[in-house]
Amino acid sequence: MQGNRDTAARRTLAARAAVVAFAGVAPVLAHSVATAAPIEGPGAGTSYLTSGDESASARDGSYTAIAEQVLDAQTARNDLTHKRQGPSAFEMVHVDPGQLRVPDIFAMAPPVAPIEAPEGQVRIGTMQVGVPDWIPAEPIDQVNDAAAGAEAGLAQVLDSAGFDPGRSDRIAANVLGSAAIGASVGSTLASPIAAPGAVIGAVSGFIAGTVFAPAGWFVLTPVGAAIGYGMVAAPFMLVGAAAGAVVGAVQGYTDNTPVMPPVQ
């Protein structure tokens, strides 16, 4: 009987010791599991690279598509054989003022490919506006090509000034988009003053179109109205565009928000 009691006592002490030991080790195990490296394998914490630095991990297999888009965008940036689909980098690098310099016109950075506008939209930098179906595609393409060419040229100048390619793209897009918005605001503010100019221009165009009537009336009347309006509104539009460009440049210089492409 005494032997059975001693055995039971020893089992009780062993059980208590195991509970105490587990209570002490459990927090350590939990911390180890929480901070352990992810298991290698598809979609399990594999990271991708942007601008030479390791970025956040992308799970569920999406990292492969993102990595391919990053590499495609970086490769296509200076490929002038076709337009690119988006900016060159998806993670902004902070601007180092010590690396900036005055661009050397005799040793410019490689040309930058323009960014293609989404189908059915006018894209001027960061500004994108849908276009009604009844508007012909040709003038829309001309506007998009001109805006994309100006944006690419500005990005090349910024590259030559020492900016990171992703930063150059962001500043260029912000400058053009804000300038377009500023010009629109200036035109709106000038409309009460410019409206009489449009009327005078329309009358002048109608009179001039009489020589080629009736076709001349339909062609020269709106052209005269646009010229009359533009002559009055142009100074307001220029001031608005200049102010918008300054605001856009500041925003592009200071904005470090990463640009993540959608996973296809």
PDB file of C-alpha atoms in Angstrom:
ATOM      1  CA  MET A   1       0.000   0.000   0.000  1.00  0.00           C
ATOM      2  CA  GLN A   2       2.793   2.332   0.934  1.00  0.00           C
ATOM      3  CA  GLY A   3       4.491   1.546  -2.383  1.00  0.00           C
ATOM      4  CA  ASN A   4       1.360   2.451  -4.329  1.00  0.00           C
ATOM      5  CA  ARG A   5       1.086   5.797  -2.503  1.00  0.00           C
ATOM      6  CA  ASP A   6       4.726   6.589  -3.261  1.00  0.00           C
ATOM      7  CA  THR A   7       4.199   5.764  -6.923  1.00  0.00           C
ATOM      8  CA  ALA A   8       1.074   7.955  -7.137  1.00  0.00           C
ATOM      9  CA  ALA A   9       2.894  10.809  -5.410  1.00  0.00           C
ATOM     10  CA  ARG A  10       5.774  10.565  -7.846  1.00  0.00           C
ATOM     11  CA  ARG A  11       3.340  10.608 -10.818  1.00  0.00           C
ATOM     12  CA  THR A  12       1.603  13.695  -9.412  1.00  0.00           C
ATOM     13  CA  LEU A  13       4.892  15.512  -8.972  1.00  0.00           C
ATOM     14  CA  ALA A  14       5.968  14.560 -12.497  1.00  0.00           C
ATOM     15  CA  ALA A  15       2.694  15.822 -13.957  1.00  0.00           C
ATOM     16  CA  ARG A  16       3.004  19.127 -12.100  1.00  0.00           C
ATOM     17  CA  ALA A  17       6.585  19.493 -13.278  1.00  0.00           C
ATOM     18  CA  ALA A  18       5.476  18.857 -16.890  1.00  0.00           C
ATOM     19  CA  VAL A  19       2.747  21.500 -16.620  1.00  0.00           C
ATOM     20  CA  VAL A  20       5.191  24.047 -15.198  1.00  0.00           C
ATOM     21  CA  ALA A  21       7.749  23.238 -17.871  1.00  0.00           C
ATOM     22  CA  PHE A  22       5.174  23.592 -20.649  1.00  0.00           C
ATOM     23  CA  ALA A  23       3.907  26.899 -19.221  1.00  0.00           C
ATOM     24  CA  GLY A  24       7.431  28.244 -19.321  1.00  0.00           C
ATOM     25  CA  VAL A  25       8.256  26.954 -22.799  1.00  0.00           C
ATOM     26  CA  ALA A  26       4.930  27.755 -24.511  1.00  0.00           C
ATOM     27  CA  PRO A  27       5.550  31.510 -24.918  1.00  0.00           C
ATOM     28  CA  VAL A  28       8.957  30.800 -26.425  1.00  0.00           C
ATOM     29  CA  LEU A  29       7.449  28.310 -28.878  1.00  0.00           C
ATOM     30  CA  ALA A  30       4.699  30.752 -29.829  1.00  0.00           C
ATOM     31  CA  HIS A  31       7.219  33.504 -30.474  1.00  0.00           C
ATOM     32  CA  SER A  32       9.368  31.150 -32.536  1.00  0.00           C
ATOM     33  CA  VAL A  33       6.409  30.128 -34.693  1.00  0.00           C
ATOM     34  CA  ALA A  34       5.341  33.746 -35.204  1.00  0.00           C
ATOM     35  CA  THR A  35       8.794  34.903 -36.273  1.00  0.00           C
ATOM     36  CA  ALA A  36       9.882  31.824 -38.195  1.00  0.00           C
ATOM     37  CA  ALA A  37      10.873  32.189 -41.846  1.00  0.00           C
ATOM     38  CA  PRO A  38       8.095  31.256 -44.266  1.00  0.00           C
ATOM     39  CA  ILE A  39       8.153  27.839 -45.840  1.00  0.00           C
ATOM     40  CA  GLU A  40       9.662  27.915 -49.301  1.00  0.00           C
ATOM     41  CA  GLY A  41       7.257  27.066 -52.072  1.00  0.00           C
ATOM     42  CA  PRO A  42       4.871  28.615 -54.616  1.00  0.00           C
ATOM     43  CA  GLY A  43       2.961  31.487 -53.087  1.00  0.00           C
ATOM     44  CA  ALA A  44       4.563  31.030 -49.645  1.00  0.00           C
ATOM     45  CA  GLY A  45       6.153  34.356 -48.842  1.00  0.00           C
ATOM     46  CA  THR A  46       8.288  34.597 -51.973  1.00  0.00           C
ATOM     47  CA  SER A  47       9.323  38.189 -52.548  1.00  0.00           C
ATOM     48  CA  TYR A  48       9.956  40.124 -55.718  1.00  0.00           C
ATOM     49  CA  LEU A  49      12.366  42.946 -56.513  1.00  0.00           C
ATOM     50  CA  THR A  50      11.566  46.518 -57.489  1.00  0.00           C
ATOM     51  CA  SER A  51      14.234  49.118 -58.255  1.00  0.00           C
ATOM     52  CA  GLY A  52      16.953  46.832 -56.894  1.00  0.00           C
ATOM     53  CA  ASP A  53      15.445  46.548 -53.403  1.00  0.00           C
ATOM     54  CA  GLU A  54      13.501  43.662 -51.890  1.00  0.00           C
ATOM     55  CA  SER A  55       9.874  44.612 -51.515  1.00  0.00           C
ATOM     56  CA  ALA A  56       6.922  43.125 -49.627  1.00  0.00           C
ATOM     57  CA  SER A  57       5.982  39.516 -50.186  1.00  0.00           C
ATOM     58  CA  ALA A  58       3.096  38.585 -52.431  1.00  0.00           C
ATOM     59  CA  ARG A  59       1.189  35.438 -51.572  1.00  0.00           C
ATOM     60  CA  ASP A  60      -1.207  33.006 -53.263  1.00  0.00           C
ATOM     61  CA  GLY A  61       0.910  32.801 -56.404  1.00  0.00           C
ATOM     62  CA  SER A  62       0.332  36.454 -57.373  1.00  0.00           C
ATOM     63  CA  TYR A  63       4.011  37.306 -56.877  1.00  0.00           C
ATOM     64  CA  THR A  64       4.883  35.690 -60.220  1.00  0.00           C
ATOM     65  CA  ALA A  65       2.537  37.927 -62.203  1.00  0.00           C
ATOM     66  CA  ILE A  66       3.667  41.040 -60.322  1.00  0.00           C
ATOM     67  CA  ALA A  67       7.347  40.228 -60.822  1.00  0.00           C
ATOM     68  CA  GLU A  68       6.790  39.745 -64.550  1.00  0.00           C
ATOM     69  CA  GLN A  69       5.012  43.095 -64.823  1.00  0.00           C
ATOM     70  CA  VAL A  70       7.808  44.830 -62.925  1.00  0.00           C
ATOM     71  CA  LEU A  71      10.477  43.389 -65.208  1.00  0.00           C
ATOM     72  CA  ASP A  72       8.425  44.113 -68.333  1.00  0.00           C
ATOM     73  CA  ALA A  73       7.886  47.731 -67.293  1.00  0.00           C
ATOM     74  CA  GLN A  74      11.546  48.273 -66.433  1.00  0.00           C
ATOM     75  CA  THR A  75      12.697  46.689 -69.707  1.00  0.00           C
ATOM     76  CA  ALA A  76      10.169  48.522 -71.880  1.00  0.00           C
ATOM     77  CA  ARG A  77      10.898  51.979 -70.479  1.00  0.00           C
ATOM     78  CA  ASN A  78      13.641  52.774 -73.000  1.00  0.00           C
ATOM     79  CA  ASP A  79      12.320  50.573 -75.798  1.00  0.00           C
ATOM     80  CA  LEU A  80      10.994  52.979 -78.408  1.00  0.00           C
ATOM     81  CA  THR A  81       9.614  50.254 -80.673  1.00  0.00           C
ATOM     82  CA  HIS A  82       6.285  50.358 -78.864  1.00  0.00           C
ATOM     83  CA  LYS A  83       4.403  52.198 -76.152  1.00  0.00           C
ATOM     84  CA  ARG A  84       4.607  50.942 -72.589  1.00  0.00           C
ATOM     85  CA  GLN A  85       1.663  50.110 -70.384  1.00  0.00           C
ATOM     86  CA  GLY A  86       2.693  51.937 -67.224  1.00  0.00           C
ATOM     87  CA  PRO A  87       5.464  53.532 -65.157  1.00  0.00           C
ATOM     88  CA  SER A  88       8.910  51.972 -64.885  1.00  0.00           C
ATOM     89  CA  ALA A  89       9.009  51.294 -61.142  1.00  0.00           C
ATOM     90  CA  PHE A  90       6.411  50.395 -58.571  1.00  0.00           C
ATOM     91  CA  GLU A  91       8.345  51.385 -55.436  1.00  0.00           C
ATOM     92  CA  MET A  92       9.407  55.015 -55.073  1.00  0.00           C
ATOM     93  CA  VAL A  93      13.001  55.797 -54.124  1.00  0.00           C
ATOM     94  CA  HIS A  94      13.427  58.868 -51.915  1.00  0.00           C
ATOM     95  CA  VAL A  95      15.012  61.801 -53.729  1.00  0.00           C
ATOM     96  CA  ASP A  96      18.650  62.430 -52.845  1.00  0.00           C
ATOM     97  CA  PRO A  97      19.283  66.135 -53.577  1.00  0.00           C
ATOM     98  CA  GLY A  98      23.012  65.446 -53.634  1.00  0.00           C
ATOM     99  CA  GLN A  99      22.575  63.269 -56.730  1.00  0.00           C
ATOM    100  CA  LEU A 100      20.734  65.941 -58.724  1.00  0.00           C
ATOM    101  CA  ARG A 101      22.487  67.953 -61.407  1.00  0.00           C
ATOM    102  CA  VAL A 102      21.822  70.227 -64.354  1.00  0.00           C
ATOM    103  CA  PRO A 103      21.068  68.057 -67.415  1.00  0.00           C
ATOM    104  CA  ASP A 104      23.837  67.992 -70.019  1.00  0.00           C
ATOM    105  CA  ILE A 105      22.241  68.487 -73.429  1.00  0.00           C
ATOM    106  CA  PHE A 106      25.212  66.740 -75.024  1.00  0.00           C
ATOM    107  CA  ALA A 107      24.955  63.673 -72.775  1.00  0.00           C
ATOM    108  CA  MET A 108      21.274  63.116 -72.150  1.00  0.00           C
ATOM    109  CA  ALA A 109      19.834  59.949 -70.649  1.00  0.00           C
ATOM    110  CA  PRO A 110      18.344  57.384 -73.062  1.00  0.00           C
ATOM    111  CA  PRO A 111      14.986  58.349 -74.574  1.00  0.00           C
ATOM    112  CA  VAL A 112      11.907  57.198 -72.675  1.00  0.00           C
ATOM    113  CA  ALA A 113       9.065  55.337 -74.361  1.00  0.00           C
ATOM    114  CA  PRO A 114       5.646  56.999 -74.113  1.00  0.00           C
ATOM    115  CA  ILE A 115       2.854  55.467 -72.023  1.00  0.00           C
ATOM    116  CA  GLU A 116      -0.174  54.208 -73.913  1.00  0.00           C
ATOM    117  CA  ALA A 117      -3.526  55.684 -72.945  1.00  0.00           C
ATOM    118  CA  PRO A 118      -6.305  53.289 -71.911  1.00  0.00           C
ATOM    119  CA  GLU A 119      -8.754  52.523 -74.677  1.00  0.00           C
ATOM    120  CA  GLY A 120     -11.553  55.050 -74.951  1.00  0.00           C
ATOM    121  CA  GLN A 121      -9.877  57.629 -72.728  1.00  0.00           C
ATOM    122  CA  VAL A 122      -7.833  60.793 -73.013  1.00  0.00           C
ATOM    123  CA  ARG A 123      -4.718  60.535 -70.866  1.00  0.00           C
ATOM    124  CA  ILE A 124      -2.672  63.615 -70.008  1.00  0.00           C
ATOM    125  CA  GLY A 125      -0.272  62.555 -67.285  1.00  0.00           C
ATOM    126  CA  THR A 126      -2.250  61.690 -64.170  1.00  0.00           C
ATOM    127  CA  MET A 127      -5.483  62.982 -65.690  1.00  0.00           C
ATOM    128  CA  GLN A 128      -7.655  60.445 -67.504  1.00  0.00           C
ATOM    129  CA  VAL A 129     -11.060  61.282 -68.946  1.00  0.00           C
ATOM    130  CA  GLY A 130     -13.469  58.978 -70.726  1.00  0.00           C
ATOM    131  CA  VAL A 131     -14.385  59.863 -74.298  1.00  0.00           C
ATOM    132  CA  PRO A 132     -17.933  59.487 -75.714  1.00  0.00           C
ATOM    133  CA  ASP A 133     -18.306  56.932 -78.487  1.00  0.00           C
ATOM    134  CA  TRP A 134     -19.493  59.505 -81.008  1.00  0.00           C
ATOM    135  CA  ILE A 135     -16.154  61.374 -80.988  1.00  0.00           C
ATOM    136  CA  PRO A 136     -13.827  60.141 -83.770  1.00  0.00           C
ATOM    137  CA  ALA A 137     -10.799  58.155 -82.647  1.00  0.00           C
ATOM    138  CA  GLU A 138      -8.273  60.072 -84.767  1.00  0.00           C
ATOM    139  CA  PRO A 139      -8.293  63.392 -82.865  1.00  0.00           C
ATOM    140  CA  ILE A 140      -8.290  61.503 -79.547  1.00  0.00           C
ATOM    141  CA  ASP A 141      -5.226  59.535 -80.654  1.00  0.00           C
ATOM    142  CA  GLN A 142      -3.510  62.767 -81.663  1.00  0.00           C
ATOM    143  CA  VAL A 143      -4.118  64.313 -78.245  1.00  0.00           C
ATOM    144  CA  ASN A 144      -2.918  61.182 -76.450  1.00  0.00           C
ATOM    145  CA  ASP A 145       0.181  60.898 -78.619  1.00  0.00           C
ATOM    146  CA  ALA A 146       1.109  64.537 -78.065  1.00  0.00           C
ATOM    147  CA  ALA A 147       0.592  64.299 -74.308  1.00  0.00           C
ATOM    148  CA  ALA A 148       2.475  60.991 -74.032  1.00  0.00           C
ATOM    149  CA  GLY A 149       5.359  62.384 -76.089  1.00  0.00           C
ATOM    150  CA  ALA A 150       5.646  65.461 -73.876  1.00  0.00           C
ATOM    151  CA  GLU A 151       5.512  63.287 -70.762  1.00  0.00           C
ATOM    152  CA  ALA A 152       8.236  60.968 -72.085  1.00  0.00           C
ATOM    153  CA  GLY A 153      10.436  63.913 -73.049  1.00  0.00           C
ATOM    154  CA  LEU A 154      10.108  65.439 -69.590  1.00  0.00           C
ATOM    155  CA  ALA A 155      10.902  62.070 -67.990  1.00  0.00           C
ATOM    156  CA  GLN A 156      14.078  61.848 -70.072  1.00  0.00           C
ATOM    157  CA  VAL A 157      15.154  65.303 -68.903  1.00  0.00           C
ATOM    158  CA  LEU A 158      14.505  64.322 -65.301  1.00  0.00           C
ATOM    159  CA  ASP A 159      16.535  61.128 -65.787  1.00  0.00           C
ATOM    160  CA  SER A 160      19.376  63.285 -67.062  1.00  0.00           C
ATOM    161  CA  ALA A 161      19.040  65.480 -63.968  1.00  0.00           C
ATOM    162  CA  GLY A 162      19.762  62.489 -61.716  1.00  0.00           C
ATOM    163  CA  PHE A 163      16.277  61.401 -60.675  1.00  0.00           C
ATOM    164  CA  ASP A 164      15.425  57.725 -60.274  1.00  0.00           C
ATOM    165  CA  PRO A 165      13.441  56.487 -63.332  1.00  0.00           C
ATOM    166  CA  GLY A 166      10.346  55.806 -61.247  1.00  0.00           C
ATOM    167  CA  ARG A 167      10.540  59.286 -59.737  1.00  0.00           C
ATOM    168  CA  SER A 168      11.025  60.831 -63.184  1.00  0.00           C
ATOM    169  CA  ASP A 169       7.894  59.101 -64.440  1.00  0.00           C
ATOM    170  CA  ARG A 170       5.898  60.256 -61.428  1.00  0.00           C
ATOM    171  CA  ILE A 171       6.991  63.900 -61.656  1.00  0.00           C
ATOM    172  CA  ALA A 172       6.398  64.015 -65.406  1.00  0.00           C
ATOM    173  CA  ALA A 173       2.903  62.550 -65.082  1.00  0.00           C
ATOM    174  CA  ASN A 174       1.996  64.895 -62.231  1.00  0.00           C
ATOM    175  CA  VAL A 175       3.285  67.960 -64.068  1.00  0.00           C
ATOM    176  CA  LEU A 176       1.273  67.259 -67.209  1.00  0.00           C
ATOM    177  CA  GLY A 177      -1.877  66.205 -65.390  1.00  0.00           C
ATOM    178  CA  SER A 178      -1.880  69.194 -63.042  1.00  0.00           C
ATOM    179  CA  ALA A 179      -1.038  71.568 -65.902  1.00  0.00           C
ATOM    180  CA  ALA A 180      -4.030  70.288 -67.878  1.00  0.00           C
ATOM    181  CA  ILE A 181      -6.309  70.754 -64.876  1.00  0.00           C
ATOM    182  CA  GLY A 182      -4.892  74.235 -64.285  1.00  0.00           C
ATOM    183  CA  ALA A 183      -5.488  75.208 -67.913  1.00  0.00           C
ATOM    184  CA  SER A 184      -9.068  73.966 -67.675  1.00  0.00           C
ATOM    185  CA  VAL A 185      -9.636  76.000 -64.522  1.00  0.00           C
ATOM    186  CA  GLY A 186      -8.146  79.080 -66.191  1.00  0.00           C
ATOM    187  CA  SER A 187     -10.410  78.636 -69.202  1.00  0.00           C
ATOM    188  CA  THR A 188     -13.452  78.327 -66.945  1.00  0.00           C
ATOM    189  CA  LEU A 189     -12.554  81.479 -65.051  1.00  0.00           C
ATOM    190  CA  ALA A 190     -12.042  83.332 -68.319  1.00  0.00           C
ATOM    191  CA  SER A 191     -15.344  82.196 -69.875  1.00  0.00           C
ATOM    192  CA  PRO A 192     -17.401  85.272 -68.864  1.00  0.00           C
ATOM    193  CA  ILE A 193     -14.823  87.505 -70.532  1.00  0.00           C
ATOM    194  CA  ALA A 194     -14.017  85.202 -73.447  1.00  0.00           C
ATOM    195  CA  ALA A 195     -17.632  84.508 -74.439  1.00  0.00           C
ATOM    196  CA  PRO A 196     -18.015  87.841 -76.347  1.00  0.00           C
ATOM    197  CA  GLY A 197     -14.773  87.030 -78.158  1.00  0.00           C
ATOM    198  CA  ALA A 198     -16.231  83.686 -79.219  1.00  0.00           C
ATOM    199  CA  VAL A 199     -19.349  85.432 -80.557  1.00  0.00           C
ATOM    200  CA  ILE A 200     -17.272  87.948 -82.507  1.00  0.00           C
ATOM    201  CA  GLY A 201     -15.088  85.128 -83.870  1.00  0.00           C
ATOM    202  CA  ALA A 202     -18.160  83.113 -84.908  1.00  0.00           C
ATOM    203  CA  VAL A 203     -19.646  86.082 -86.783  1.00  0.00           C
ATOM    204  CA  SER A 204     -16.329  86.738 -88.489  1.00  0.00           C
ATOM    205  CA  GLY A 205     -16.028  83.079 -89.459  1.00  0.00           C
ATOM    206  CA  PHE A 206     -19.596  83.052 -90.808  1.00  0.00           C
ATOM    207  CA  ILE A 207     -18.889  86.099 -92.971  1.00  0.00           C
ATOM    208  CA  ALA A 208     -15.608  84.646 -94.214  1.00  0.00           C
ATOM    209  CA  GLY A 209     -17.334  81.328 -94.937  1.00  0.00           C
ATOM    210  CA  THR A 210     -19.916  82.979 -97.175  1.00  0.00           C
ATOM    211  CA  VAL A 211     -17.405  82.834-100.010  1.00  0.00           C
ATOM    212  CA  PHE A 212     -17.496  79.030 -99.754  1.00  0.00           C
ATOM    213  CA  ALA A 213     -21.173  78.772 -98.749  1.00  0.00           C
ATOM    214  CA  PRO A 214     -22.797  76.673 -97.596  1.00  0.00           C
ATOM    215  CA  ALA A 215     -19.871  74.437 -96.559  1.00  0.00           C
ATOM    216  CA  GLY A 216     -17.833  77.437 -95.421  1.00  0.00           C
ATOM    217  CA  TRP A 217     -20.452  78.365 -92.860  1.00  0.00           C
ATOM    218  CA  PHE A 218     -20.208  74.986 -91.135  1.00  0.00           C
ATOM    219  CA  VAL A 219     -16.412  74.989 -91.160  1.00  0.00           C
ATOM    220  CA  LEU A 220     -15.287  78.570 -90.554  1.00  0.00           C
ATOM    221  CA  THR A 221     -17.995  79.565 -88.066  1.00  0.00           C
ATOM    222  CA  PRO A 222     -16.853  77.192 -85.269  1.00  0.00           C
ATOM    223  CA  VAL A 223     -13.220  77.820 -86.156  1.00  0.00           C
ATOM    224  CA  GLY A 224     -13.743  81.558 -85.785  1.00  0.00           C
ATOM    225  CA  ALA A 225     -15.537  81.044 -82.469  1.00  0.00           C
ATOM    226  CA  ALA A 226     -12.682  78.914 -81.148  1.00  0.00           C
ATOM    227  CA  ILE A 227     -10.094  81.470 -82.248  1.00  0.00           C
ATOM    228  CA  GLY A 228     -12.062  84.345 -80.713  1.00  0.00           C
ATOM    229  CA  TYR A 229     -12.477  82.495 -77.439  1.00  0.00           C
ATOM    230  CA  GLY A 230      -8.872  81.337 -77.363  1.00  0.00           C
ATOM    231  CA  MET A 231      -7.404  84.804 -77.925  1.00  0.00           C
ATOM    232  CA  VAL A 232      -9.106  86.050 -74.770  1.00  0.00           C
ATOM    233  CA  ALA A 233      -8.832  82.887 -72.660  1.00  0.00           C
ATOM    234  CA  ALA A 234      -5.240  81.994 -73.612  1.00  0.00           C
ATOM    235  CA  PRO A 235      -3.549  84.145 -70.920  1.00  0.00           C
ATOM    236  CA  PHE A 236      -5.794  82.673 -68.225  1.00  0.00           C
ATOM    237  CA  MET A 237      -5.106  79.166 -69.474  1.00  0.00           C
ATOM    238  CA  LEU A 238      -1.356  79.756 -69.517  1.00  0.00           C
ATOM    239  CA  VAL A 239      -1.371  81.056 -65.950  1.00  0.00           C
ATOM    240  CA  GLY A 240      -3.502  78.130 -64.817  1.00  0.00           C
ATOM    241  CA  ALA A 241      -1.285  75.626 -66.606  1.00  0.00           C
ATOM    242  CA  ALA A 242       1.874  77.128 -65.096  1.00  0.00           C
ATOM    243  CA  ALA A 243       0.417  77.065 -61.585  1.00  0.00           C
ATOM    244  CA  GLY A 244      -0.776  73.488 -62.072  1.00  0.00           C
ATOM    245  CA  ALA A 245       2.636  72.410 -63.358  1.00  0.00           C
ATOM    246  CA  VAL A 246       4.338  73.779 -60.237  1.00  0.00           C
ATOM    247  CA  VAL A 247       1.858  72.004 -57.979  1.00  0.00           C
ATOM    248  CA  GLY A 248       2.306  68.778 -59.925  1.00  0.00           C
ATOM    249  CA  ALA A 249       6.094  68.980 -59.737  1.00  0.00           C
ATOM    250  CA  VAL A 250       5.984  69.407 -55.955  1.00  0.00           C
ATOM    251  CA  GLN A 251       3.563  66.506 -55.583  1.00  0.00           C
ATOM    252  CA  GLY A 252       5.645  64.234 -57.780  1.00  0.00           C
ATOM    253  CA  TYR A 253       8.825  65.166 -55.900  1.00  0.00           C
ATOM    254  CA  THR A 254       7.421  64.441 -52.448  1.00  0.00           C
ATOM    255  CA  ASP A 255       4.965  61.584 -53.082  1.00  0.00           C
ATOM    256  CA  ASN A 256       6.530  58.253 -52.080  1.00  0.00           C
ATOM    257  CA  THR A 257       3.398  56.137 -52.474  1.00  0.00           C
ATOM    258  CA  PRO A 258       4.283  52.872 -54.261  1.00  0.00           C
ATOM    259  CA  VAL A 259       2.520  52.131 -57.519  1.00  0.00           C
ATOM    260  CA  MET A 260       1.454  48.490 -57.614  1.00  0.00           C
ATOM    261  CA  PRO A 261       0.289  47.078 -60.947  1.00  0.00           C
ATOM    262  CA  PRO A 262      -2.927  45.046 -61.065  1.00  0.00           C
ATOM    263  CA  VAL A 263      -2.333  41.307 -61.234  1.00  0.00           C
ATOM    264  CA  GLN A 264      -3.492  39.968 -64.572  1.00  0.00           C
TER     265      GLN A 264
END
